[in-house]
Amino acid sequence: LEDDVLSMETPTDYRELFLNGDVTLLHSVAQSIVEMQVARFGPIKTIKAKGKFAKKVVGILERLQNEAGQETLMERPATVESMFIIDRSVDLATPLLTQLTYEGLIDELYGIEAAVFQPPFDAQPEEASANPNNPNKLPDGSIPLHNGDSIFQELRDRNFTTVGGVLRNKSLEVKQSYERRKEAQDLKDIKEFMRALPETQERHRLIGVHTNIATQIGKTTQNPTFREKITIEQSIIRQEDEKKVIEYIEDLINKGEDVRRVLRLLCLVSIVNGGIKPKVYDALKESLLLSYGIPQMVAALYSLEQAGLLHRNDGRTSVYAGIRKANRLWVEGLDERAQNDAAYTYSGYCPLLARVAEAMLQNVPINTNTAAAATGGGGLAAVGGMFDLGATLAVGAIGGSSSTSSAQEDTATLVKDAVQGAGPSRITIVYIVGGVTLAELSALRQVAKQVSAAGAEQRNFVFI
């Protein structure tokens, strides 16, 4: 369905891996990489990993490739130049933020499963809904969301604030296409118009579908409550107005708002600030127990603490400010319409995952003096010294492959020296272990465009 995305469709991966300690996923990831090489892409010349679990995947992958044998892996010609495996723990803050792209907001508000959206409203335009024989209307009212939908393809990665203008322009284009019939002077012109008519009608229908979806989303995004939430999230990321942020969360608890909304904000505060001050944490915990029930909250808070998402500040200094500044995670005065920086996906905030991927793709380190803390406390992976791939780790070889690893940094590299270049169309795979949001995928696509534009050769990207 997608030309640049593959998904294992296992939404509980993070919980199983980071909370339950079930590393079965890592074997599945490594096995999937072997199967991709054998069945589709051919041998991958270079594989780099960032993060504790990503590094373990490389170790498992080497063993599986040795078991498969060189002849099996080399049956298909090499089409992938490099693969970058990134651990979800590199960036735990971004998934807690509200996604602000068109596709991201659909997922945020209603949910998307396997590229299918089941709207709680009738998204079909009136003329399509009135036609019981409409071949494009699925029986359950669900809507496929992938690049086969030309309108969705143009909207999916856009910040939602720009979607209305794009839809208006597309509507004018369709109107102009219909009006060409009046310009037809002879039989040849009429035939050309009739040949293009089905495509024009389909685009007309799709514009109606996405206009209806955008209208429903707009009812939420234009609500002052939604806008206040975005403002609070941005204050947390920028580490501003801490008192105001805590008061906002306390107010949500006292009003009995959706507990998931409350806990997302609490975890975001904890990750960014290296924990929550003990007195504040205890007061918020007491309020949560009184408002939402002791059994449910005790279990929820325990799970979040075990997963490294929520905890008291034990006196350590937050490293997030250094990470944010050194890697331009916040971009002042950003114009979402320009889409010239991945930060447009969150209206000024760039996912750290995107900056990490950008550095790996360009083979440059992220500021080595930024931080020295690991994920054990603050929930955010160390960025200082990232991609230090100089130290060598002796491992088994296949087809002249070699592996390097760093004992101090959670990084690893696997190189197959026997594999030739990937040909004129270079493919790069970015594999996220532990899940990724749709807005982050939009940010990664933006990074991919920038990296491709800066290079001399064509490069295609696949995200998993």
Short mmCIF file of C-alpha atoms in Angstrom, two decimals:
data_model
loop_
_atom_site.label_atom_id
_atom_site.label_comp_id
_atom_site.label_asym_id
_atom_site.label_seq_id
_atom_site.Cartn_x
_atom_site.Cartn_y
_atom_site.Cartn_z
CA LEU A 1 0.00 0.00 0.00
CA GLU A 2 2.88 2.38 0.77
CA ASP A 3 5.99 2.92 -1.31
CA ASP A 4 8.15 4.14 1.58
CA VAL A 5 6.72 2.56 4.75
CA LEU A 6 6.69 -1.00 6.07
CA SER A 7 5.04 -1.79 9.41
CA MET A 8 5.06 -4.85 11.64
CA GLU A 9 1.68 -3.63 13.04
CA THR A 10 2.60 -4.58 16.60
CA PRO A 11 1.45 -1.60 18.72
CA THR A 12 2.44 -3.18 22.06
CA ASP A 13 6.15 -3.42 21.19
CA TYR A 14 7.23 -0.60 23.49
CA ARG A 15 5.35 -2.02 26.46
CA GLU A 16 6.68 -5.54 25.89
CA LEU A 17 10.25 -4.37 25.43
CA PHE A 18 10.66 -1.49 27.87
CA LEU A 19 8.18 -2.49 30.58
CA ASN A 20 7.97 -6.27 30.51
CA GLY A 21 11.56 -6.81 29.41
CA ASP A 22 10.46 -9.23 26.68
CA VAL A 23 13.25 -9.16 24.08
CA THR A 24 11.42 -11.50 21.69
CA LEU A 25 10.75 -8.42 19.58
CA LEU A 26 14.46 -7.97 18.93
CA HIS A 27 14.72 -11.43 17.37
CA SER A 28 11.64 -10.63 15.25
CA VAL A 29 13.24 -7.39 14.06
CA ALA A 30 16.50 -9.15 13.16
CA GLN A 31 14.60 -11.96 11.44
CA SER A 32 12.57 -9.44 9.42
CA ILE A 33 15.80 -7.81 8.19
CA VAL A 34 17.16 -11.19 7.05
CA GLU A 35 13.87 -11.97 5.26
CA MET A 36 13.86 -8.56 3.55
CA GLN A 37 17.36 -9.20 2.23
CA VAL A 38 16.50 -12.69 0.98
CA ALA A 39 13.08 -11.93 -0.50
CA ARG A 40 13.28 -8.33 -1.71
CA PHE A 41 16.29 -6.06 -1.23
CA GLY A 42 19.32 -8.29 -1.48
CA PRO A 43 22.29 -7.98 0.92
CA ILE A 44 22.63 -4.67 2.79
CA LYS A 45 26.19 -3.36 2.70
CA THR A 46 26.19 -1.22 5.87
CA ILE A 47 23.96 -1.41 8.94
CA LYS A 48 24.36 1.13 11.76
CA ALA A 49 22.52 1.10 15.08
CA LYS A 50 21.89 3.65 17.82
CA GLY A 51 20.45 2.62 21.18
CA LYS A 52 20.81 -0.31 23.57
CA PHE A 53 18.19 -2.50 21.94
CA ALA A 54 19.13 -1.48 18.40
CA LYS A 55 22.68 -2.59 19.16
CA LYS A 56 21.38 -5.97 20.36
CA VAL A 57 19.45 -6.34 17.11
CA VAL A 58 22.73 -6.05 15.18
CA GLY A 59 24.25 -8.82 17.31
CA ILE A 60 21.27 -11.13 16.67
CA LEU A 61 21.30 -10.18 12.99
CA GLU A 62 24.93 -11.24 12.57
CA ARG A 63 24.17 -14.66 14.03
CA LEU A 64 21.08 -15.13 11.82
CA GLN A 65 23.01 -14.09 8.71
CA ASN A 66 25.77 -16.54 9.52
CA GLU A 67 23.15 -19.27 9.88
CA ALA A 68 21.50 -18.31 6.58
CA GLY A 69 24.82 -18.45 4.73
CA GLN A 70 26.44 -16.18 2.18
CA GLU A 71 24.88 -17.83 -0.89
CA THR A 72 21.34 -17.32 0.42
CA LEU A 73 21.88 -13.64 1.20
CA MET A 74 23.63 -12.95 -2.10
CA GLU A 75 20.96 -14.52 -4.35
CA ARG A 76 19.41 -11.12 -5.13
CA PRO A 77 21.38 -8.10 -6.34
CA ALA A 78 22.06 -5.47 -3.68
CA THR A 79 19.57 -2.58 -3.84
CA VAL A 80 20.01 -1.15 -0.32
CA GLU A 81 23.12 0.88 0.36
CA SER A 82 22.62 1.30 4.10
CA MET A 83 20.26 0.66 7.01
CA PHE A 84 19.99 2.69 10.20
CA ILE A 85 18.39 1.01 13.21
CA ILE A 86 17.31 3.51 15.88
CA ASP A 87 16.06 2.66 19.37
CA ARG A 88 12.82 4.29 20.52
CA SER A 89 14.57 5.22 23.78
CA VAL A 90 16.65 7.76 21.84
CA ASP A 91 13.58 10.01 21.93
CA LEU A 92 10.80 9.32 24.42
CA ALA A 93 9.49 12.90 24.51
CA THR A 94 8.07 13.25 21.00
CA PRO A 95 5.42 10.47 21.15
CA LEU A 96 3.91 12.27 24.15
CA LEU A 97 3.31 15.44 22.13
CA THR A 98 0.17 16.04 20.09
CA GLN A 99 0.82 15.30 16.41
CA LEU A 100 0.06 18.32 14.23
CA THR A 101 0.26 16.95 10.69
CA TYR A 102 -2.92 16.04 8.81
CA GLU A 103 -2.31 12.29 9.01
CA GLY A 104 -1.00 12.60 12.56
CA LEU A 105 -4.12 14.40 13.77
CA ILE A 106 -6.40 11.81 12.18
CA ASP A 107 -4.50 9.15 14.12
CA GLU A 108 -4.41 11.32 17.27
CA LEU A 109 -8.16 12.00 17.33
CA TYR A 110 -9.66 8.88 15.75
CA GLY A 111 -6.98 6.25 15.14
CA ILE A 112 -5.55 4.67 11.98
CA GLU A 113 -4.91 0.94 11.76
CA ALA A 114 -2.98 -0.65 8.91
CA ALA A 115 -3.52 2.43 6.72
CA VAL A 116 -7.30 2.28 7.24
CA PHE A 117 -9.39 4.99 8.93
CA GLN A 118 -12.86 4.26 10.27
CA PRO A 119 -14.40 7.70 10.85
CA PRO A 120 -17.13 8.12 13.50
CA PHE A 121 -18.90 10.36 10.96
CA ASP A 122 -19.84 10.12 7.29
CA ALA A 123 -16.78 11.36 5.45
CA GLN A 124 -18.13 10.72 1.96
CA PRO A 125 -19.38 13.75 0.00
CA GLU A 126 -23.19 14.01 -0.26
CA GLU A 127 -23.40 12.84 -3.87
CA ALA A 128 -21.28 9.76 -3.08
CA SER A 129 -23.23 8.94 0.09
CA ALA A 130 -26.51 9.20 -1.79
CA ASN A 131 -25.39 6.65 -4.39
CA PRO A 132 -25.82 3.11 -2.96
CA ASN A 133 -23.87 1.68 -5.91
CA ASN A 134 -20.85 3.86 -5.33
CA PRO A 135 -17.90 1.47 -5.94
CA ASN A 136 -15.55 3.65 -3.87
CA LYS A 137 -17.62 3.45 -0.69
CA LEU A 138 -16.58 0.51 1.51
CA PRO A 139 -19.37 -1.37 3.31
CA ASP A 140 -18.21 -0.38 6.81
CA GLY A 141 -17.56 3.25 5.84
CA SER A 142 -13.80 2.88 6.33
CA ILE A 143 -11.39 4.95 4.26
CA PRO A 144 -8.00 3.70 3.00
CA LEU A 145 -5.28 6.23 3.75
CA HIS A 146 -2.19 5.69 1.62
CA ASN A 147 -0.46 7.16 -1.40
CA GLY A 148 -2.93 5.49 -3.74
CA ASP A 149 -5.16 8.41 -2.75
CA SER A 150 -3.58 11.30 -4.66
CA ILE A 151 -5.17 13.98 -2.47
CA PHE A 152 -4.13 12.29 0.77
CA GLN A 153 -0.61 11.91 -0.62
CA GLU A 154 -0.38 15.69 -0.90
CA LEU A 155 -1.96 16.35 2.50
CA ARG A 156 -0.60 13.66 4.81
CA ASP A 157 2.72 15.25 5.74
CA ARG A 158 1.46 18.84 5.91
CA ASN A 159 0.96 20.78 9.11
CA PHE A 160 -2.81 20.92 9.59
CA THR A 161 -2.85 24.72 9.48
CA THR A 162 -2.02 24.55 5.75
CA VAL A 163 -4.49 21.83 4.77
CA GLY A 164 -7.45 24.15 4.10
CA GLY A 165 -5.50 26.20 1.57
CA VAL A 166 -4.32 23.09 -0.29
CA LEU A 167 -7.86 21.72 -0.51
CA ARG A 168 -9.14 25.05 -1.87
CA ASN A 169 -6.46 25.03 -4.58
CA LYS A 170 -7.28 21.43 -5.51
CA SER A 171 -10.99 22.30 -5.75
CA LEU A 172 -10.18 25.13 -8.17
CA GLU A 173 -8.07 22.77 -10.29
CA VAL A 174 -10.96 20.30 -10.53
CA LYS A 175 -13.38 23.09 -11.41
CA GLN A 176 -11.05 24.22 -14.19
CA SER A 177 -10.86 20.62 -15.46
CA TYR A 178 -14.66 20.45 -15.72
CA GLU A 179 -14.78 23.80 -17.52
CA ARG A 180 -12.49 22.50 -20.27
CA ARG A 181 -15.57 20.83 -21.72
CA LYS A 182 -16.84 24.27 -22.73
CA GLU A 183 -13.57 24.85 -24.58
CA ALA A 184 -13.85 21.63 -26.62
CA GLN A 185 -14.24 22.65 -30.24
CA ASP A 186 -14.04 19.38 -32.12
CA LEU A 187 -14.37 15.62 -31.67
CA LYS A 188 -10.70 15.21 -30.69
CA ASP A 189 -11.06 17.72 -27.84
CA ILE A 190 -14.22 16.02 -26.60
CA LYS A 191 -12.51 12.60 -26.63
CA GLU A 192 -9.59 13.96 -24.60
CA PHE A 193 -11.98 15.51 -22.11
CA MET A 194 -13.96 12.28 -21.75
CA ARG A 195 -10.75 10.28 -21.33
CA ALA A 196 -9.69 12.49 -18.41
CA LEU A 197 -13.20 12.71 -16.89
CA PRO A 198 -13.05 9.57 -14.63
CA GLU A 199 -9.81 10.76 -13.03
CA THR A 200 -11.26 14.25 -12.55
CA GLN A 201 -14.39 12.82 -10.95
CA GLU A 202 -12.31 10.66 -8.59
CA ARG A 203 -10.21 13.64 -7.56
CA HIS A 204 -13.44 15.58 -7.01
CA ARG A 205 -14.72 12.81 -4.72
CA LEU A 206 -11.45 12.57 -2.80
CA ILE A 207 -11.38 16.33 -2.26
CA GLY A 208 -14.88 16.02 -0.79
CA VAL A 209 -13.77 13.17 1.51
CA HIS A 210 -10.76 15.05 2.85
CA THR A 211 -12.67 18.30 3.14
CA ASN A 212 -15.18 16.52 5.40
CA ILE A 213 -12.38 14.95 7.48
CA ALA A 214 -10.54 18.27 7.78
CA THR A 215 -13.76 20.01 8.81
CA GLN A 216 -14.27 17.54 11.66
CA ILE A 217 -10.64 17.88 12.78
CA GLY A 218 -10.98 21.66 12.60
CA LYS A 219 -13.82 21.56 15.12
CA THR A 220 -11.26 20.20 17.61
CA THR A 221 -8.20 22.23 16.65
CA GLN A 222 -10.11 25.52 16.73
CA ASN A 223 -11.36 24.81 20.24
CA PRO A 224 -9.61 27.01 22.85
CA THR A 225 -9.05 23.89 25.00
CA PHE A 226 -7.02 22.23 22.25
CA ARG A 227 -4.98 25.34 21.61
CA GLU A 228 -4.23 25.71 25.33
CA LYS A 229 -3.02 22.11 25.42
CA ILE A 230 -0.61 22.76 22.53
CA THR A 231 0.66 25.89 24.26
CA ILE A 232 1.31 23.92 27.47
CA GLU A 233 3.13 21.16 25.56
CA GLN A 234 5.36 23.72 23.89
CA SER A 235 6.06 25.35 27.25
CA ILE A 236 7.16 21.98 28.61
CA ILE A 237 9.46 21.34 25.64
CA ARG A 238 10.94 24.83 25.96
CA GLN A 239 11.16 24.41 29.75
CA GLU A 240 9.23 27.60 30.42
CA ASP A 241 6.47 28.54 32.90
CA GLU A 242 6.88 25.40 35.03
CA LYS A 243 4.45 26.70 37.66
CA LYS A 244 1.80 27.36 35.02
CA VAL A 245 2.30 23.87 33.58
CA ILE A 246 1.84 22.16 36.95
CA GLU A 247 -1.25 24.26 37.70
CA TYR A 248 -2.70 23.29 34.32
CA ILE A 249 -2.16 19.58 35.03
CA GLU A 250 -3.65 19.95 38.53
CA ASP A 251 -6.71 21.61 37.01
CA LEU A 252 -7.14 18.73 34.54
CA ILE A 253 -7.00 16.24 37.41
CA ASN A 254 -9.52 18.18 39.50
CA LYS A 255 -11.91 18.34 36.54
CA GLY A 256 -11.57 14.59 35.97
CA GLU A 257 -10.34 15.00 32.38
CA ASP A 258 -9.24 11.99 30.33
CA VAL A 259 -6.55 10.33 32.44
CA ARG A 260 -4.48 9.48 29.35
CA ARG A 261 -4.21 13.18 28.57
CA VAL A 262 -3.08 13.88 32.13
CA LEU A 263 -0.50 11.10 32.22
CA ARG A 264 0.97 12.06 28.84
CA LEU A 265 1.65 15.57 30.12
CA LEU A 266 3.08 14.27 33.40
CA CYS A 267 5.44 11.91 31.57
CA LEU A 268 6.49 14.70 29.22
CA VAL A 269 7.33 16.96 32.18
CA SER A 270 9.29 14.11 33.81
CA ILE A 271 11.31 13.24 30.70
CA VAL A 272 12.19 16.82 29.80
CA ASN A 273 13.08 17.90 33.34
CA GLY A 274 14.83 14.74 34.47
CA GLY A 275 11.94 13.92 36.79
CA ILE A 276 9.35 15.82 38.83
CA LYS A 277 10.20 17.55 42.09
CA PRO A 278 9.39 15.19 45.01
CA LYS A 279 6.83 17.46 46.72
CA VAL A 280 5.08 18.21 43.43
CA TYR A 281 5.15 14.54 42.42
CA ASP A 282 3.64 13.39 45.72
CA ALA A 283 0.90 16.04 45.57
CA LEU A 284 0.00 15.13 41.98
CA LYS A 285 0.03 11.43 42.80
CA GLU A 286 -2.37 11.98 45.70
CA SER A 287 -4.72 13.97 43.46
CA LEU A 288 -4.60 11.26 40.80
CA LEU A 289 -5.49 8.54 43.34
CA LEU A 290 -8.43 10.58 44.67
CA SER A 291 -9.79 11.54 41.22
CA TYR A 292 -9.32 8.34 39.22
CA GLY A 293 -9.28 5.55 41.82
CA ILE A 294 -6.53 3.94 43.82
CA PRO A 295 -6.25 0.49 42.11
CA GLN A 296 -6.12 1.90 38.58
CA MET A 297 -3.70 4.71 39.37
CA VAL A 298 -1.33 2.63 41.48
CA ALA A 299 -0.97 0.16 38.61
CA ALA A 300 -0.64 2.89 35.98
CA LEU A 301 1.95 4.92 37.90
CA TYR A 302 3.98 1.82 38.71
CA SER A 303 4.06 0.80 35.04
CA LEU A 304 5.10 4.28 33.89
CA GLU A 305 7.86 4.40 36.50
CA GLN A 306 9.14 0.96 35.49
CA ALA A 307 9.17 2.00 31.83
CA GLY A 308 11.30 5.06 32.67
CA LEU A 309 8.60 7.52 31.64
CA LEU A 310 7.71 8.95 35.04
CA HIS A 311 9.70 9.43 38.24
CA ARG A 312 10.73 11.84 40.97
CA ASN A 313 13.72 14.09 40.36
CA ASP A 314 16.50 12.67 42.51
CA GLY A 315 18.60 15.80 42.32
CA ARG A 316 20.23 15.27 38.95
CA THR A 317 20.29 18.17 36.51
CA SER A 318 18.20 17.84 33.36
CA VAL A 319 20.26 17.49 30.18
CA TYR A 320 17.36 18.30 27.89
CA ALA A 321 18.08 22.04 27.58
CA GLY A 322 21.52 21.27 26.15
CA ILE A 323 20.09 18.66 23.79
CA ARG A 324 17.36 21.04 22.61
CA LYS A 325 19.73 23.92 21.90
CA ALA A 326 22.60 21.94 20.38
CA ASN A 327 20.32 20.04 17.99
CA ARG A 328 17.84 22.82 17.18
CA LEU A 329 14.84 20.92 18.45
CA TRP A 330 12.98 24.21 18.76
CA VAL A 331 12.97 26.53 15.74
CA GLU A 332 11.82 30.08 16.41
CA GLY A 333 9.66 31.88 13.87
CA LEU A 334 9.03 28.76 11.80
CA ASP A 335 6.67 29.08 8.83
CA GLU A 336 4.71 25.81 8.64
CA ARG A 337 3.82 26.53 5.01
CA ALA A 338 7.44 26.54 3.87
CA GLN A 339 8.19 22.98 5.05
CA ASN A 340 11.94 23.66 4.91
CA ASP A 341 12.67 22.10 8.32
CA ALA A 342 11.30 18.95 9.94
CA ALA A 343 10.15 21.13 12.87
CA TYR A 344 7.04 22.11 10.86
CA THR A 345 5.49 18.77 11.82
CA TYR A 346 5.04 19.94 15.42
CA SER A 347 4.70 23.69 14.73
CA GLY A 348 8.22 24.63 15.77
CA TYR A 349 9.47 21.47 17.46
CA CYS A 350 11.63 18.97 15.59
CA PRO A 351 11.56 15.37 16.85
CA LEU A 352 14.97 14.35 18.22
CA LEU A 353 14.50 11.11 16.30
CA ALA A 354 14.58 13.11 13.06
CA ARG A 355 17.76 14.95 14.06
CA VAL A 356 19.39 11.64 15.02
CA ALA A 357 18.41 10.10 11.68
CA GLU A 358 19.72 13.19 9.87
CA ALA A 359 23.08 12.90 11.62
CA MET A 360 23.34 9.18 10.86
CA LEU A 361 22.44 9.74 7.21
CA GLN A 362 25.06 12.46 6.87
CA ASN A 363 27.57 10.43 8.91
CA VAL A 364 28.19 13.28 11.35
CA PRO A 365 27.90 13.31 15.16
CA ILE A 366 25.34 15.26 17.11
CA ASN A 367 27.15 17.75 19.38
CA THR A 368 29.50 15.58 21.45
CA ASN A 369 29.40 17.88 24.47
CA THR A 370 25.64 18.01 24.77
CA ALA A 371 24.92 15.37 27.41
CA ALA A 372 26.35 12.45 29.26
CA ALA A 373 23.24 11.02 30.94
CA ALA A 374 21.73 7.69 29.93
CA THR A 375 18.10 6.62 29.79
CA GLY A 376 18.12 5.06 33.22
CA GLY A 377 16.82 8.16 34.96
CA GLY A 378 15.51 10.86 32.70
CA GLY A 379 14.08 8.62 30.02
CA LEU A 380 16.10 10.31 27.28
CA ALA A 381 19.05 8.59 25.65
CA ALA A 382 22.50 10.11 25.90
CA VAL A 383 23.35 12.27 22.94
CA GLY A 384 26.91 13.16 23.90
CA GLY A 385 29.48 11.14 21.98
CA MET A 386 26.78 9.68 19.80
CA PHE A 387 27.90 7.58 16.81
CA ASP A 388 31.36 6.91 18.19
CA LEU A 389 31.94 3.89 15.96
CA GLY A 390 35.70 3.58 16.23
CA ALA A 391 36.06 0.75 18.75
CA THR A 392 36.12 -2.76 17.28
CA LEU A 393 34.19 -5.77 18.55
CA ALA A 394 35.27 -9.17 17.21
CA VAL A 395 32.29 -11.06 15.82
CA GLY A 396 31.56 -13.74 13.26
CA ALA A 397 31.88 -12.73 9.62
CA ILE A 398 29.90 -13.53 6.53
CA GLY A 399 31.11 -12.71 3.05
CA GLY A 400 33.90 -10.52 4.40
CA SER A 401 31.64 -8.66 6.84
CA SER A 402 33.02 -6.76 9.79
CA SER A 403 31.43 -5.24 12.87
CA THR A 404 32.34 -2.30 15.06
CA SER A 405 30.82 -1.35 18.37
CA SER A 406 31.34 1.07 21.21
CA ALA A 407 31.39 -0.23 24.76
CA GLN A 408 30.53 3.19 26.21
CA GLU A 409 27.95 4.22 23.63
CA ASP A 410 24.98 2.14 22.51
CA THR A 411 26.09 2.09 18.88
CA ALA A 412 27.10 -0.61 16.42
CA THR A 413 28.03 -0.95 12.75
CA LEU A 414 27.89 -4.01 10.52
CA VAL A 415 29.62 -3.84 7.14
CA LYS A 416 29.61 -6.49 4.39
CA ASP A 417 32.76 -5.82 2.42
CA ALA A 418 31.83 -8.32 -0.28
CA VAL A 419 28.64 -6.48 -1.24
CA GLN A 420 28.94 -4.23 -4.27
CA GLY A 421 27.28 -0.81 -4.58
CA ALA A 422 23.52 -0.53 -4.59
CA GLY A 423 23.30 0.75 -8.16
CA PRO A 424 22.07 4.09 -9.55
CA SER A 425 18.96 4.25 -7.33
CA ARG A 426 20.31 4.08 -3.79
CA ILE A 427 17.92 2.85 -1.11
CA THR A 428 18.36 3.72 2.55
CA ILE A 429 16.25 2.00 5.22
CA VAL A 430 15.51 3.62 8.60
CA TYR A 431 14.25 1.03 11.10
CA ILE A 432 12.72 2.28 14.38
CA VAL A 433 12.69 -0.32 17.17
CA GLY A 434 9.78 0.36 19.53
CA GLY A 435 7.39 2.26 17.29
CA VAL A 436 7.09 5.66 15.62
CA THR A 437 4.31 8.25 15.32
CA LEU A 438 2.90 9.30 11.96
CA ALA A 439 4.05 12.90 12.50
CA GLU A 440 7.57 11.59 13.16
CA LEU A 441 7.36 9.74 9.84
CA SER A 442 6.50 13.06 8.20
CA ALA A 443 9.55 14.61 9.87
CA LEU A 444 11.72 11.71 8.65
CA ARG A 445 10.40 12.17 5.11
CA GLN A 446 11.37 15.84 5.29
CA VAL A 447 14.88 14.89 6.45
CA ALA A 448 15.08 12.36 3.60
CA LYS A 449 14.14 15.04 1.07
CA GLN A 450 16.80 17.39 2.39
CA VAL A 451 19.50 14.70 2.40
CA SER A 452 18.55 13.60 -1.13
CA ALA A 453 18.53 17.18 -2.41
CA ALA A 454 22.02 17.76 -0.97
CA GLY A 455 23.48 14.66 -2.61
CA ALA A 456 24.70 14.16 -6.14
CA GLU A 457 22.92 10.82 -6.61
CA GLN A 458 19.29 9.81 -6.35
CA ARG A 459 18.42 8.22 -2.98
CA ASN A 460 15.16 6.52 -2.01
CA PHE A 461 14.09 5.90 1.58
CA VAL A 462 12.08 3.18 3.29
CA PHE A 463 10.89 3.59 6.89
CA ILE A 464 10.00 0.63 9.12
#
